[in-house]
Coordinates of C-alpha atoms in Angstrom, one line a residue:
M247 CA -128.5 -18.5 -40.6
D248 CA -129.2 -22.0 -41.0
K249 CA -127.6 -24.7 -37.7
A250 CA -124.9 -27.2 -39.2
P251 CA -125.9 -30.6 -39.3
F252 CA -125.1 -32.5 -36.0
P253 CA -121.4 -32.9 -35.7
Q254 CA -120.4 -36.9 -35.3
K255 CA -118.5 -35.3 -32.0
F256 CA -118.6 -32.8 -29.9
D257 CA -116.1 -30.5 -27.8
L258 CA -118.6 -30.1 -24.6
I259 CA -121.6 -32.1 -24.1
V260 CA -123.6 -30.2 -20.6
V261 CA -126.1 -32.4 -19.1
G262 CA -128.9 -30.7 -18.0
A263 CA -130.5 -27.2 -19.2
G264 CA -131.0 -25.4 -15.5
H265 CA -129.6 -21.9 -15.1
A266 CA -125.5 -24.1 -15.1
G267 CA -126.2 -25.5 -17.7
C268 CA -127.4 -23.1 -20.0
E269 CA -124.8 -20.4 -18.9
A270 CA -121.7 -22.8 -19.5
A271 CA -124.2 -23.9 -22.9
M272 CA -124.1 -20.6 -24.1
A273 CA -120.6 -19.8 -23.4
S274 CA -118.5 -23.2 -24.5
S275 CA -120.3 -22.5 -27.5
R276 CA -119.7 -18.4 -28.4
L277 CA -115.7 -19.8 -27.8
G278 CA -116.3 -21.7 -30.6
L279 CA -116.6 -25.3 -28.9
K280 CA -119.1 -27.8 -30.7
T281 CA -121.6 -28.1 -27.2
L282 CA -124.8 -30.4 -26.7
L283 CA -127.1 -28.9 -24.2
L284 CA -128.5 -32.3 -23.2
T285 CA -132.1 -32.5 -21.1
I286 CA -135.3 -34.1 -20.4
N287 CA -137.3 -31.7 -21.2
I288 CA -137.1 -28.7 -23.9
D289 CA -140.1 -27.5 -22.8
R290 CA -138.1 -26.9 -19.5
I291 CA -135.5 -24.8 -20.2
G292 CA -134.4 -21.6 -18.4
H293 CA -136.8 -22.9 -16.0
L294 CA -136.7 -20.9 -12.7
S295 CA -137.7 -23.7 -10.6
C296 CA -138.5 -22.8 -7.2
N297 CA -139.1 -18.9 -6.4
P298 CA -139.0 -16.6 -9.3
A299 CA -136.8 -13.9 -8.5
I300 CA -132.9 -13.5 -9.2
G301 CA -130.4 -12.1 -7.4
G302 CA -130.8 -11.0 -3.6
L303 CA -127.6 -10.3 -0.9
A304 CA -124.5 -12.1 -2.5
K305 CA -126.5 -13.7 -5.1
G306 CA -126.7 -10.3 -6.8
H307 CA -123.0 -9.5 -7.0
M308 CA -122.3 -12.8 -8.1
V309 CA -125.1 -11.9 -11.1
K310 CA -123.0 -8.7 -11.9
E311 CA -119.8 -11.1 -12.2
I312 CA -121.6 -13.2 -14.3
D313 CA -122.5 -10.0 -16.6
A314 CA -118.4 -8.5 -16.4
L315 CA -117.4 -11.6 -17.6
G316 CA -119.8 -11.3 -20.5
G317 CA -122.0 -14.2 -19.5
M318 CA -126.1 -14.3 -19.7
M319 CA -127.7 -14.4 -16.8
G320 CA -127.8 -10.5 -15.9
L321 CA -129.2 -9.8 -19.8
W322 CA -131.8 -12.8 -19.8
A323 CA -133.1 -11.2 -15.9
D324 CA -133.3 -7.5 -17.0
A325 CA -135.3 -8.6 -19.8
A326 CA -137.8 -10.7 -17.6
G327 CA -137.3 -8.6 -14.9
I328 CA -141.0 -7.5 -13.3
Q329 CA -139.2 -5.8 -10.1
F330 CA -135.7 -4.2 -9.4
R331 CA -135.0 -3.6 -5.7
I332 CA -131.1 -2.6 -4.4
L333 CA -131.6 -4.4 -1.1
N334 CA -129.1 -3.3 1.8
T335 CA -129.3 0.3 0.4
R336 CA -129.1 1.8 4.3
K337 CA -126.2 -0.5 4.6
G338 CA -122.4 0.6 3.0
P339 CA -121.7 -0.1 -0.6
A340 CA -119.7 -4.0 0.0
V341 CA -123.2 -5.3 0.9
R342 CA -125.3 -3.8 -1.5
S343 CA -127.3 -5.8 -3.7
S344 CA -129.3 -6.2 -6.9
R345 CA -132.4 -8.4 -6.8
A346 CA -135.4 -8.7 -9.6
Q347 CA -138.7 -10.7 -9.5
I348 CA -139.0 -12.3 -12.8
D349 CA -141.3 -13.2 -15.1
R350 CA -141.3 -17.4 -15.7
A351 CA -142.5 -17.5 -19.1
E352 CA -140.5 -14.4 -20.2
Y353 CA -137.5 -15.6 -19.0
M354 CA -137.3 -19.5 -20.8
R355 CA -138.8 -17.4 -23.7
V356 CA -135.7 -15.2 -23.7
V357 CA -133.5 -18.0 -22.8
Q358 CA -134.8 -20.7 -25.2
K359 CA -134.5 -17.6 -27.5
S360 CA -130.5 -17.3 -27.1
I361 CA -129.9 -21.4 -27.2
F362 CA -131.6 -22.2 -30.0
S363 CA -130.3 -19.2 -32.0
Q364 CA -126.8 -19.7 -31.3
D365 CA -123.8 -21.2 -33.0
N366 CA -121.9 -23.7 -32.3
L367 CA -124.6 -25.5 -30.0
W368 CA -127.1 -28.0 -30.5
V369 CA -130.0 -29.6 -28.2
F370 CA -131.0 -32.4 -28.2
Q371 CA -133.4 -34.2 -25.2
D372 CA -132.6 -37.2 -23.6
T373 CA -131.8 -38.2 -20.5
A374 CA -127.5 -38.9 -19.6
S375 CA -128.2 -42.5 -18.2
E376 CA -123.9 -43.4 -17.7
I377 CA -120.5 -41.5 -18.4
L378 CA -118.5 -42.7 -21.0
V379 CA -114.7 -43.3 -19.9
E380 CA -111.6 -44.0 -21.6
D381 CA -108.3 -44.9 -19.3
G382 CA -109.1 -42.8 -17.0
R383 CA -110.6 -39.9 -19.2
T384 CA -114.6 -39.2 -20.1
C385 CA -114.9 -40.0 -23.8
G386 CA -119.0 -39.0 -23.6
V387 CA -122.6 -39.8 -22.7
K388 CA -125.1 -43.0 -23.1
T389 CA -128.4 -42.2 -22.8
E390 CA -131.8 -43.7 -22.1
L391 CA -132.3 -43.9 -25.7
G392 CA -129.5 -46.4 -26.0
E393 CA -127.5 -43.3 -27.9
S394 CA -123.8 -43.2 -27.3
I395 CA -122.8 -39.9 -27.9
P396 CA -119.1 -38.5 -28.1
S397 CA -117.5 -35.8 -26.7
D398 CA -114.1 -34.9 -25.4
A399 CA -115.5 -33.4 -22.1
V400 CA -118.7 -33.8 -20.0
L401 CA -120.3 -31.1 -17.9
L402 CA -122.7 -32.2 -15.4
T403 CA -125.5 -29.3 -14.3
T404 CA -128.2 -32.1 -13.1
G405 CA -129.5 -29.5 -10.8
T406 CA -131.8 -31.6 -8.0
F407 CA -132.7 -34.4 -10.7
L408 CA -130.2 -37.0 -9.4
K409 CA -132.1 -39.7 -8.5
G410 CA -135.0 -36.7 -7.2
L411 CA -137.7 -38.0 -4.8
M412 CA -140.3 -35.6 -3.9
H413 CA -142.6 -35.4 -1.2
V414 CA -145.7 -34.1 0.1
G415 CA -146.6 -35.5 3.6
L416 CA -145.7 -39.2 4.2
S417 CA -146.6 -39.4 0.0
N418 CA -143.4 -39.6 -2.0
F419 CA -142.6 -39.6 -5.8
K420 CA -139.9 -39.9 -8.2
G421 CA -139.0 -36.4 -10.0
G422 CA -136.2 -33.6 -10.4
R423 CA -139.1 -30.9 -10.1
F424 CA -143.2 -31.3 -10.2
G425 CA -144.1 -32.6 -13.8
D426 CA -140.4 -33.9 -15.3
P427 CA -138.6 -37.2 -14.7
A428 CA -136.1 -38.1 -12.1
S429 CA -132.6 -38.9 -13.5
N430 CA -131.9 -42.7 -12.4
T431 CA -128.9 -44.2 -13.7
L432 CA -126.6 -41.7 -13.5
S433 CA -125.7 -41.7 -9.9
D434 CA -125.1 -45.2 -10.5
S435 CA -122.7 -44.1 -13.2
L436 CA -121.2 -41.9 -11.0
R437 CA -120.4 -44.7 -8.2
S438 CA -118.9 -47.1 -10.3
L439 CA -116.6 -44.7 -11.1
G440 CA -115.5 -44.2 -7.5
F441 CA -117.3 -41.3 -6.5
E442 CA -118.6 -40.4 -3.7
L443 CA -122.1 -39.1 -3.5
G444 CA -124.3 -37.7 -0.8
R445 CA -127.7 -36.8 0.2
L446 CA -129.7 -33.1 0.2
K447 CA -132.9 -32.1 0.3
T448 CA -134.0 -28.6 -0.6
G449 CA -138.2 -27.7 -0.6
T450 CA -140.6 -25.3 -2.5
T451 CA -143.9 -23.4 -1.4
P452 CA -147.6 -24.3 -2.5
R453 CA -148.4 -21.7 -5.4
L454 CA -151.8 -19.5 -4.8
L455 CA -154.7 -18.6 -7.6
K456 CA -154.3 -15.3 -7.3
S457 CA -158.0 -14.2 -7.8
T458 CA -158.5 -15.7 -4.4
I459 CA -155.6 -13.8 -2.9
D460 CA -157.0 -10.0 -1.1
F461 CA -153.8 -7.9 -1.5
D462 CA -155.6 -5.0 0.4
K463 CA -154.8 -6.7 4.1
M464 CA -151.1 -7.2 2.9
Q465 CA -148.4 -4.2 2.9
I466 CA -147.8 -3.6 -0.7
Q467 CA -143.7 -3.6 -1.8
P468 CA -142.9 -1.6 -5.0
G469 CA -139.8 -1.8 -6.4
D470 CA -137.2 0.8 -7.0
D471 CA -138.1 3.9 -9.8
P472 CA -136.6 3.8 -11.9
P473 CA -135.4 0.1 -11.8
Q474 CA -131.4 -0.4 -12.2
P475 CA -131.0 -3.2 -14.8
F476 CA -128.6 -6.2 -13.9
S477 CA -126.3 -6.0 -17.0
F478 CA -123.6 -3.4 -17.4
R479 CA -124.7 -3.7 -20.8
N480 CA -128.6 -2.1 -20.4
K481 CA -129.8 1.1 -19.0
T482 CA -133.2 0.5 -18.7
V483 CA -135.5 -2.7 -19.0
P484 CA -138.4 -3.7 -21.0
L485 CA -141.1 -4.9 -19.1
E486 CA -144.0 -3.2 -16.9
Q487 CA -142.9 -3.1 -13.4
V488 CA -145.4 -4.5 -10.4
P489 CA -145.6 -5.1 -6.9
C490 CA -144.8 -7.9 -4.3
Y491 CA -147.2 -8.0 -1.1
L492 CA -146.1 -8.6 2.3
T493 CA -147.8 -10.1 4.9
Y494 CA -147.3 -12.5 7.7
T495 CA -147.7 -15.9 9.3
N496 CA -149.4 -16.0 12.7
P497 CA -150.5 -17.9 16.2
E498 CA -153.2 -19.8 13.8
A499 CA -151.3 -20.3 11.3
H500 CA -148.5 -21.9 13.4
D501 CA -151.1 -24.1 15.0
A502 CA -152.5 -25.8 11.5
I503 CA -148.4 -26.3 10.9
R504 CA -148.1 -28.3 14.1
T505 CA -151.0 -30.8 13.6
G506 CA -148.8 -32.1 10.8
F507 CA -145.3 -32.5 12.9
D508 CA -146.6 -36.2 13.0
R509 CA -147.0 -36.8 9.2
S510 CA -143.8 -34.4 8.4
P511 CA -141.8 -36.2 5.9
M512 CA -139.1 -34.3 7.7
F513 CA -139.9 -34.6 11.4
T514 CA -140.7 -38.4 10.9
G515 CA -137.2 -39.6 9.4
V516 CA -138.4 -40.5 6.0
I517 CA -136.2 -37.7 4.6
E518 CA -132.9 -38.8 4.1
G519 CA -131.3 -35.4 2.8
T520 CA -129.8 -32.7 4.9
G521 CA -131.9 -29.4 4.3
A522 CA -130.4 -26.0 3.8
R523 CA -129.9 -24.3 6.8
Y524 CA -130.2 -20.4 5.3
C525 CA -134.0 -21.4 3.7
P526 CA -135.6 -23.7 6.0
S527 CA -139.3 -24.8 5.4
I528 CA -142.2 -23.5 7.4
E529 CA -142.7 -26.9 10.1
D530 CA -138.8 -26.2 11.0
K531 CA -139.0 -22.7 11.5
V532 CA -141.8 -23.1 13.9
A533 CA -140.3 -26.1 15.8
R534 CA -137.2 -24.5 16.5
F535 CA -138.6 -21.3 17.3
P536 CA -141.4 -21.0 19.0
E537 CA -141.0 -18.3 20.8
K538 CA -141.8 -16.3 17.4
D539 CA -145.3 -16.3 16.6
R540 CA -144.9 -14.7 13.0
H541 CA -142.3 -14.9 9.7
Q542 CA -142.7 -13.0 6.9
V543 CA -144.5 -13.6 4.2
F544 CA -143.5 -11.9 0.7
V545 CA -146.2 -12.7 -2.2
E546 CA -144.7 -12.2 -5.1
P547 CA -146.0 -12.2 -9.0
E548 CA -144.9 -15.3 -11.2
G549 CA -145.4 -12.9 -14.1
L550 CA -147.3 -10.2 -15.2
D551 CA -149.7 -12.4 -17.1
N552 CA -149.4 -15.3 -14.7
P553 CA -152.4 -16.1 -12.6
E554 CA -150.5 -17.5 -9.9
M555 CA -148.3 -16.3 -6.8
Y556 CA -145.4 -17.6 -4.8
P557 CA -145.9 -16.6 -1.6
S558 CA -141.9 -16.6 -0.4
G559 CA -141.1 -17.8 3.0
I560 CA -143.6 -21.1 4.1
P561 CA -141.8 -23.6 1.8
T562 CA -143.1 -26.8 3.3
S563 CA -143.6 -30.4 2.6
L564 CA -146.5 -31.0 5.1
P565 CA -149.1 -33.4 4.2
F566 CA -151.6 -31.3 1.7
D567 CA -155.1 -30.6 4.3
V568 CA -152.0 -29.0 6.3
Q569 CA -150.4 -26.7 3.9
K570 CA -154.7 -25.1 3.1
K571 CA -155.3 -25.0 6.5
M572 CA -151.5 -22.8 7.4
V573 CA -152.8 -21.3 4.2
A574 CA -155.8 -20.3 5.1
A575 CA -155.2 -18.6 8.7
I576 CA -152.5 -16.2 6.3
V577 CA -154.1 -12.5 6.8
G578 CA -155.1 -12.1 3.2
L579 CA -155.0 -15.7 2.1
E580 CA -158.2 -16.7 4.0
N581 CA -159.9 -18.1 0.6
A582 CA -156.7 -18.2 -1.4
Q583 CA -156.9 -21.4 -3.9
I584 CA -153.6 -23.5 -3.3
V585 CA -153.2 -24.5 -7.3
R586 CA -149.5 -26.7 -7.1
P587 CA -148.9 -27.5 -3.3
G588 CA -145.4 -27.0 -2.0
Y589 CA -143.2 -30.4 -1.6
A590 CA -139.8 -30.9 -0.5
I591 CA -137.2 -33.1 -2.8
E592 CA -134.1 -35.0 -2.0
Y593 CA -131.4 -35.8 -4.3
D594 CA -128.2 -37.1 -4.9
F595 CA -125.3 -34.7 -5.5
V596 CA -121.0 -35.0 -5.3
P597 CA -119.3 -33.7 -2.2
P598 CA -117.3 -31.0 -4.1
T599 CA -114.0 -31.6 -2.4
Q600 CA -113.7 -34.1 -5.8
M601 CA -113.3 -31.3 -7.9
K602 CA -110.2 -29.3 -8.8
P603 CA -110.6 -25.4 -8.5
T604 CA -111.3 -26.0 -12.8
L605 CA -114.4 -27.6 -11.6
E606 CA -112.7 -30.9 -13.2
T607 CA -113.3 -33.9 -11.3
K608 CA -109.9 -35.1 -9.9
R609 CA -110.9 -38.5 -10.7
V610 CA -112.3 -38.8 -14.5
D611 CA -110.3 -36.7 -16.8
G612 CA -112.7 -34.0 -19.2
L613 CA -115.6 -34.7 -16.5
Y614 CA -116.7 -31.2 -14.8
M615 CA -119.5 -30.6 -12.5
A616 CA -121.9 -27.4 -11.6
G617 CA -124.3 -26.2 -9.5
Q618 CA -126.5 -28.3 -7.4
I619 CA -124.5 -31.8 -8.1
N620 CA -122.0 -29.6 -6.2
G621 CA -123.7 -29.0 -3.2
T622 CA -124.9 -25.4 -3.8
S623 CA -128.3 -24.2 -3.6
G624 CA -129.2 -21.2 -5.7
Y625 CA -129.7 -19.9 -9.2
E626 CA -127.2 -17.7 -9.0
E627 CA -124.5 -20.1 -7.8
A628 CA -125.4 -22.4 -10.3
A629 CA -125.1 -20.1 -13.0
A630 CA -121.8 -18.8 -11.6
Q631 CA -120.5 -22.5 -11.6
G632 CA -121.5 -22.9 -15.3
L633 CA -119.8 -20.1 -16.6
W634 CA -116.4 -21.3 -14.7
A635 CA -116.7 -24.4 -16.0
A636 CA -117.0 -23.5 -19.5
L637 CA -114.5 -21.2 -19.1
N638 CA -112.0 -23.8 -18.2
V639 CA -113.5 -26.6 -20.6
A640 CA -112.6 -23.6 -23.1
A641 CA -109.0 -23.1 -22.0
K642 CA -108.6 -27.0 -21.7
H643 CA -109.4 -27.4 -25.0
D644 CA -107.1 -24.7 -26.7
G645 CA -104.1 -25.5 -25.1
R646 CA -104.3 -22.0 -22.7
E647 CA -103.9 -21.3 -18.5
P648 CA -106.5 -22.8 -16.3
F649 CA -109.4 -19.5 -15.9
L650 CA -108.7 -19.0 -12.5
L651 CA -110.0 -16.2 -9.9
S652 CA -108.4 -15.4 -6.7
R653 CA -110.3 -14.9 -3.3
D654 CA -109.8 -11.3 -3.4
Q655 CA -111.0 -10.9 -7.5
A656 CA -114.5 -12.4 -7.2
Y657 CA -118.3 -14.1 -5.0
M658 CA -117.7 -16.4 -8.0
A659 CA -113.7 -17.5 -7.0
V660 CA -115.3 -17.5 -3.2
L661 CA -117.8 -20.2 -4.6
V662 CA -115.4 -22.4 -6.0
D663 CA -113.1 -22.2 -3.6
D664 CA -115.4 -22.9 -1.0
L665 CA -116.7 -26.0 -2.3
V666 CA -113.1 -27.9 -3.7
T667 CA -111.2 -26.5 0.0
K668 CA -114.0 -27.1 2.0
G669 CA -116.5 -29.1 0.7
T670 CA -120.2 -28.8 2.2
L671 CA -122.3 -31.5 3.8
E672 CA -125.5 -28.6 3.1
P673 CA -126.5 -26.9 1.0
Y674 CA -124.3 -24.4 0.6
R675 CA -125.6 -20.7 -0.2
M676 CA -123.5 -17.5 -1.0
F677 CA -123.5 -14.2 1.5
T678 CA -121.4 -11.3 1.8
S679 CA -119.9 -12.6 5.0
R680 CA -118.4 -15.6 3.0
A681 CA -115.9 -13.1 1.5
E682 CA -113.1 -11.6 3.8
H683 CA -112.5 -8.7 1.0
R684 CA -115.8 -8.0 0.4
L685 CA -115.1 -4.2 0.3
L686 CA -113.3 -4.9 -3.0
L687 CA -116.0 -6.7 -4.1
R688 CA -118.9 -4.4 -4.7
E689 CA -121.4 -4.9 -7.6
G690 CA -120.9 -1.0 -8.6
N691 CA -117.4 -2.6 -9.5
A692 CA -117.6 -6.0 -10.5
D693 CA -116.6 -4.5 -14.5
Q694 CA -113.7 -3.2 -12.8
R695 CA -112.1 -6.2 -11.6
L696 CA -113.7 -8.6 -14.8
T697 CA -114.3 -7.3 -17.8
P698 CA -110.7 -7.5 -19.0
K699 CA -110.7 -10.9 -18.0
G700 CA -113.3 -11.7 -19.9
R701 CA -112.3 -10.1 -23.1
E702 CA -108.6 -12.0 -22.6
V703 CA -110.7 -15.0 -22.7
G704 CA -113.1 -14.0 -25.7
L705 CA -116.4 -13.9 -23.9
V706 CA -116.6 -10.3 -23.7
D707 CA -117.2 -9.1 -27.4
D708 CA -116.6 -5.1 -28.8
Q709 CA -119.8 -4.0 -27.9
H710 CA -119.4 -4.5 -24.3
W711 CA -115.9 -3.9 -24.6
E712 CA -116.6 -0.1 -25.7
I713 CA -119.6 0.4 -23.0
F714 CA -116.9 -1.0 -20.5
T715 CA -113.9 1.9 -21.5
R716 CA -116.6 4.3 -21.6
K717 CA -117.5 4.2 -18.2
E718 CA -114.1 3.2 -17.3
N719 CA -112.7 6.5 -18.8
Q720 CA -115.7 8.7 -17.6
L721 CA -114.6 6.8 -13.9
Q722 CA -110.8 8.1 -14.1
T723 CA -111.7 11.7 -15.6
V724 CA -114.0 11.7 -12.5
I725 CA -111.7 10.7 -10.3
E726 CA -108.5 12.4 -11.2
A727 CA -111.2 16.0 -10.9
M728 CA -112.4 15.5 -7.0
K729 CA -108.9 14.9 -6.5
S730 CA -107.5 17.9 -8.3
I731 CA -109.8 20.3 -8.3
R732 CA -108.7 22.7 -4.3
I733 CA -111.8 24.7 -3.3
K734 CA -110.5 27.6 -1.0
P735 CA -112.8 29.1 1.5
N736 CA -113.3 32.5 0.7
A737 CA -117.0 34.5 0.9
E738 CA -118.2 33.2 -2.1
N739 CA -117.3 29.2 -1.4
R740 CA -118.5 29.1 2.4
E741 CA -122.1 30.5 1.6
I742 CA -122.4 27.9 -1.3
M743 CA -120.4 25.2 1.4
R744 CA -123.6 26.3 3.8
S745 CA -126.3 25.8 1.5
I746 CA -125.0 22.2 0.6
G747 CA -124.7 21.4 4.1
A748 CA -120.9 21.3 4.3
S749 CA -118.6 22.0 6.5
I750 CA -116.7 25.0 6.1
P751 CA -112.8 23.9 5.9
G752 CA -110.5 26.0 7.3
K753 CA -108.3 26.1 4.3
A754 CA -108.3 25.2 0.7
V755 CA -109.7 21.3 0.3
E756 CA -109.8 18.8 -2.4
L757 CA -113.3 18.3 -3.6
A758 CA -113.0 14.7 -2.3
A759 CA -112.1 15.6 1.3
L760 CA -115.4 17.7 1.2
L761 CA -117.0 14.1 -0.3
R762 CA -116.0 12.2 2.4
Q763 CA -117.9 14.7 5.2
P764 CA -121.2 13.2 6.5
Q765 CA -123.8 12.9 4.4
M766 CA -122.6 14.7 1.6
T767 CA -123.2 13.3 -1.8
I768 CA -121.1 13.7 -5.1
E769 CA -124.3 15.4 -7.2
E770 CA -124.4 18.5 -4.2
L771 CA -121.0 19.1 -5.5
E772 CA -121.7 19.7 -8.9
V773 CA -122.0 23.5 -8.7
F774 CA -118.0 23.5 -7.8
Y775 CA -117.7 20.7 -10.7
P776 CA -120.4 21.1 -13.2
Q777 CA -119.3 18.4 -15.5
L778 CA -120.8 15.7 -13.2
A779 CA -124.4 16.4 -14.6
E780 CA -123.2 15.1 -17.3
M781 CA -122.1 11.5 -16.6
D782 CA -123.6 8.5 -15.6
D783 CA -125.2 7.7 -12.8
A784 CA -123.3 4.4 -12.2
V785 CA -120.3 6.3 -12.7
L786 CA -121.0 8.9 -10.0
R787 CA -121.6 6.4 -7.3
E788 CA -119.1 4.1 -8.7
A789 CA -116.3 7.5 -8.0
E790 CA -118.0 8.2 -4.5
T791 CA -117.7 4.6 -3.2
Q792 CA -113.8 5.1 -4.2
L793 CA -113.4 7.9 -2.9
R794 CA -115.4 7.8 0.2
Y795 CA -113.9 4.8 1.2
E796 CA -110.0 5.2 -0.4
G797 CA -108.5 5.2 3.2
Y798 CA -110.4 1.1 3.7
L799 CA -109.8 0.5 0.1
V800 CA -105.9 0.9 0.5
K801 CA -106.0 -1.2 4.3
Q802 CA -107.9 -3.8 2.1
E803 CA -105.1 -4.3 -1.1
E804 CA -102.6 -4.1 1.3
L805 CA -104.3 -6.8 3.4
V806 CA -105.1 -9.1 0.4
K807 CA -100.8 -8.4 -0.6
K808 CA -100.0 -10.6 2.5
F809 CA -102.4 -13.1 1.3
K810 CA -101.2 -13.6 -2.2
Q811 CA -97.2 -14.0 -0.7
L812 CA -99.3 -18.2 0.5
E813 CA -101.6 -18.4 -2.7
N814 CA -98.2 -17.4 -4.8
V815 CA -96.5 -20.8 -3.0
T816 CA -97.4 -24.2 -5.5
L817 CA -97.8 -27.0 -4.2
P818 CA -96.7 -29.9 -6.5
P819 CA -99.3 -32.3 -7.0
S820 CA -96.6 -35.4 -6.0
L821 CA -96.3 -34.5 -2.8
D822 CA -96.9 -37.1 -0.5
Y823 CA -98.2 -35.7 2.6
A824 CA -97.7 -38.7 4.5
N825 CA -94.3 -37.7 4.8
V826 CA -94.3 -34.5 6.0
A827 CA -92.8 -34.0 9.4
G828 CA -95.3 -32.4 12.3
L829 CA -98.2 -32.8 10.8
T830 CA -101.0 -34.9 12.4
T831 CA -102.6 -37.9 10.9
E832 CA -105.9 -35.9 10.6
V833 CA -104.5 -32.6 8.5
K834 CA -102.1 -35.3 6.3
E835 CA -105.4 -36.9 5.6
K836 CA -107.7 -33.9 4.7
L837 CA -104.6 -32.7 2.8
T838 CA -104.3 -35.7 0.7
N839 CA -108.0 -35.8 0.0
V840 CA -108.2 -32.3 -0.8
Q841 CA -105.0 -31.8 -2.7
P842 CA -104.2 -27.8 -2.4
M843 CA -102.9 -27.0 -5.3
T844 CA -101.2 -23.9 -3.2
L845 CA -100.3 -22.9 0.5
G846 CA -102.8 -20.7 0.4
Q847 CA -105.4 -23.0 -0.3
A848 CA -104.1 -25.4 2.4
S849 CA -104.7 -22.8 4.9
R850 CA -108.1 -22.7 4.1
I851 CA -108.9 -26.7 4.6
S852 CA -110.7 -26.9 7.9
G853 CA -108.5 -28.5 10.2
V854 CA -105.5 -27.4 8.9
T855 CA -104.0 -25.4 11.4
P856 CA -100.9 -22.3 11.3
A857 CA -98.6 -24.5 12.9
A858 CA -99.2 -27.0 10.1
I859 CA -98.7 -24.7 7.5
S860 CA -95.0 -23.9 8.8
C861 CA -94.4 -27.7 9.1
L862 CA -95.6 -27.2 5.0
E863 CA -93.6 -24.4 4.2
I864 CA -90.0 -26.2 6.2
H865 CA -90.5 -29.5 4.2
L866 CA -91.0 -27.9 1.3
K867 CA -87.6 -25.9 2.0
K868 CA -86.2 -29.0 2.2
L869 CA -87.6 -30.0 -1.6
G870 CA -86.0 -27.2 -3.1
F871 CA -89.2 -25.3 -3.9
L872 CA -89.1 -22.0 -1.8

């Protein structure tokens, strides 16, 4: 089908074609909005700017959630994945996370194929230089080519490109990433509209020529066999699976790193932006932990046919001569050739307390932001925000209620709530520990939590819905059978229980009770319930989790109900916190700045005490809102 002519006006312009921008553009166009994806470089649409991997601890949860809602990242990762692993398999199901090594070139190919074949989606290469605003509402963007493109809404997903400045030693140069120009005027446009901007920093590792690495000196790190796809819609993955390799830094490498401290842009004050606490540069790790004589280095493939390898664990902005000495000191990398130097990049961001929970800005109606511009780090955090923002643009366009999830429904809800309520002064990274209801937010039940929501908003198609309902029906069948089938401790059953390592009960028990015994798996109970052999593995894993942890899940759900009491108390937008008796000046300022939508959100603002919440409740009762 031929693409329709370029519209005179768009429903949404998405600025930036990284993970947030691509996810947002696909969602909004699939929901019927005329969408423009505006990018500095069409060739880099879907590019993995840093490590060649998707997922990881808590990040894998968000990829599953994106997929459950009908988003794209899981499908794209499955199509380009060359190693899949489930992390934390020795720990509880709440913290197990999926991670995949990605073929960079293949990932860009599948993303671009989706983008360019999608109806209602147009792509244009240019740089946004100004947000056009009339009467407090955005009406489009102006580009560096002088084009004024009208639109009802604009979503900024600019990544590291806002006044991006890269550093290698004391040398620095403008750019959004190696090989791409920065966006140098859009920040000024945002400031002129009254937005506060800050400065953050991230970094990447040197890239190494694969043929010059001695892998025999390293520990091989294979993936899972068989690989488990990200998407609930996939059973298998198409590409060949390959290993990673593990090596370590050492005292010699650390000595080489220390020789560059006096020329480090980080230690000499050249870099102004705040770096990522949980992904520090190797020079930062060596300086902060002098007692450690080694740090892990995972040598990861960049693709099946890519000649480069990515040494994860040594991001750096040290001078290039120091980088070469450091790499040469690491076992297996003695003769490794650096084909791209590591570098740090600092960039502008918009502190996210200036956003509503929909990711629309408070200051300009119709202007949304997602990804690193909101202070986050990571592909997955960006994609989750891009989808969230797009669903809210579509809801507003269609006159529907905003798309909002609570913290007990999704990690992406924890992410957005943390950003708009607490803000961040450093690159925000998602962890399972950030979610107080994480036992309810497992990877395995992301579809149960969110696929009905995706169906409701129109992003889950018939095929996806059929896959979900088939799994859900199987799951309910298994759970009901495990709770209803009772096993008597007769001679025959006692012998079977001994053979599978089960403790023999003194009376008849449900299969579910046997499953709760330590070390027992649901597959071992197939002898009592043969139909288990016909069920999908994902169904068995989720049924096992729900049955084994049923008591804990019930307690968690009871806690959620208590929290809901606060979440259900809406705060009127006109509420003047200066007139609330009993609040400190600090609390009044914070409430006025954040403008929380509910009493629950107010309770999560840093510095807002339980006593302050009580004052708010009393004030609301006086006004007749409670």
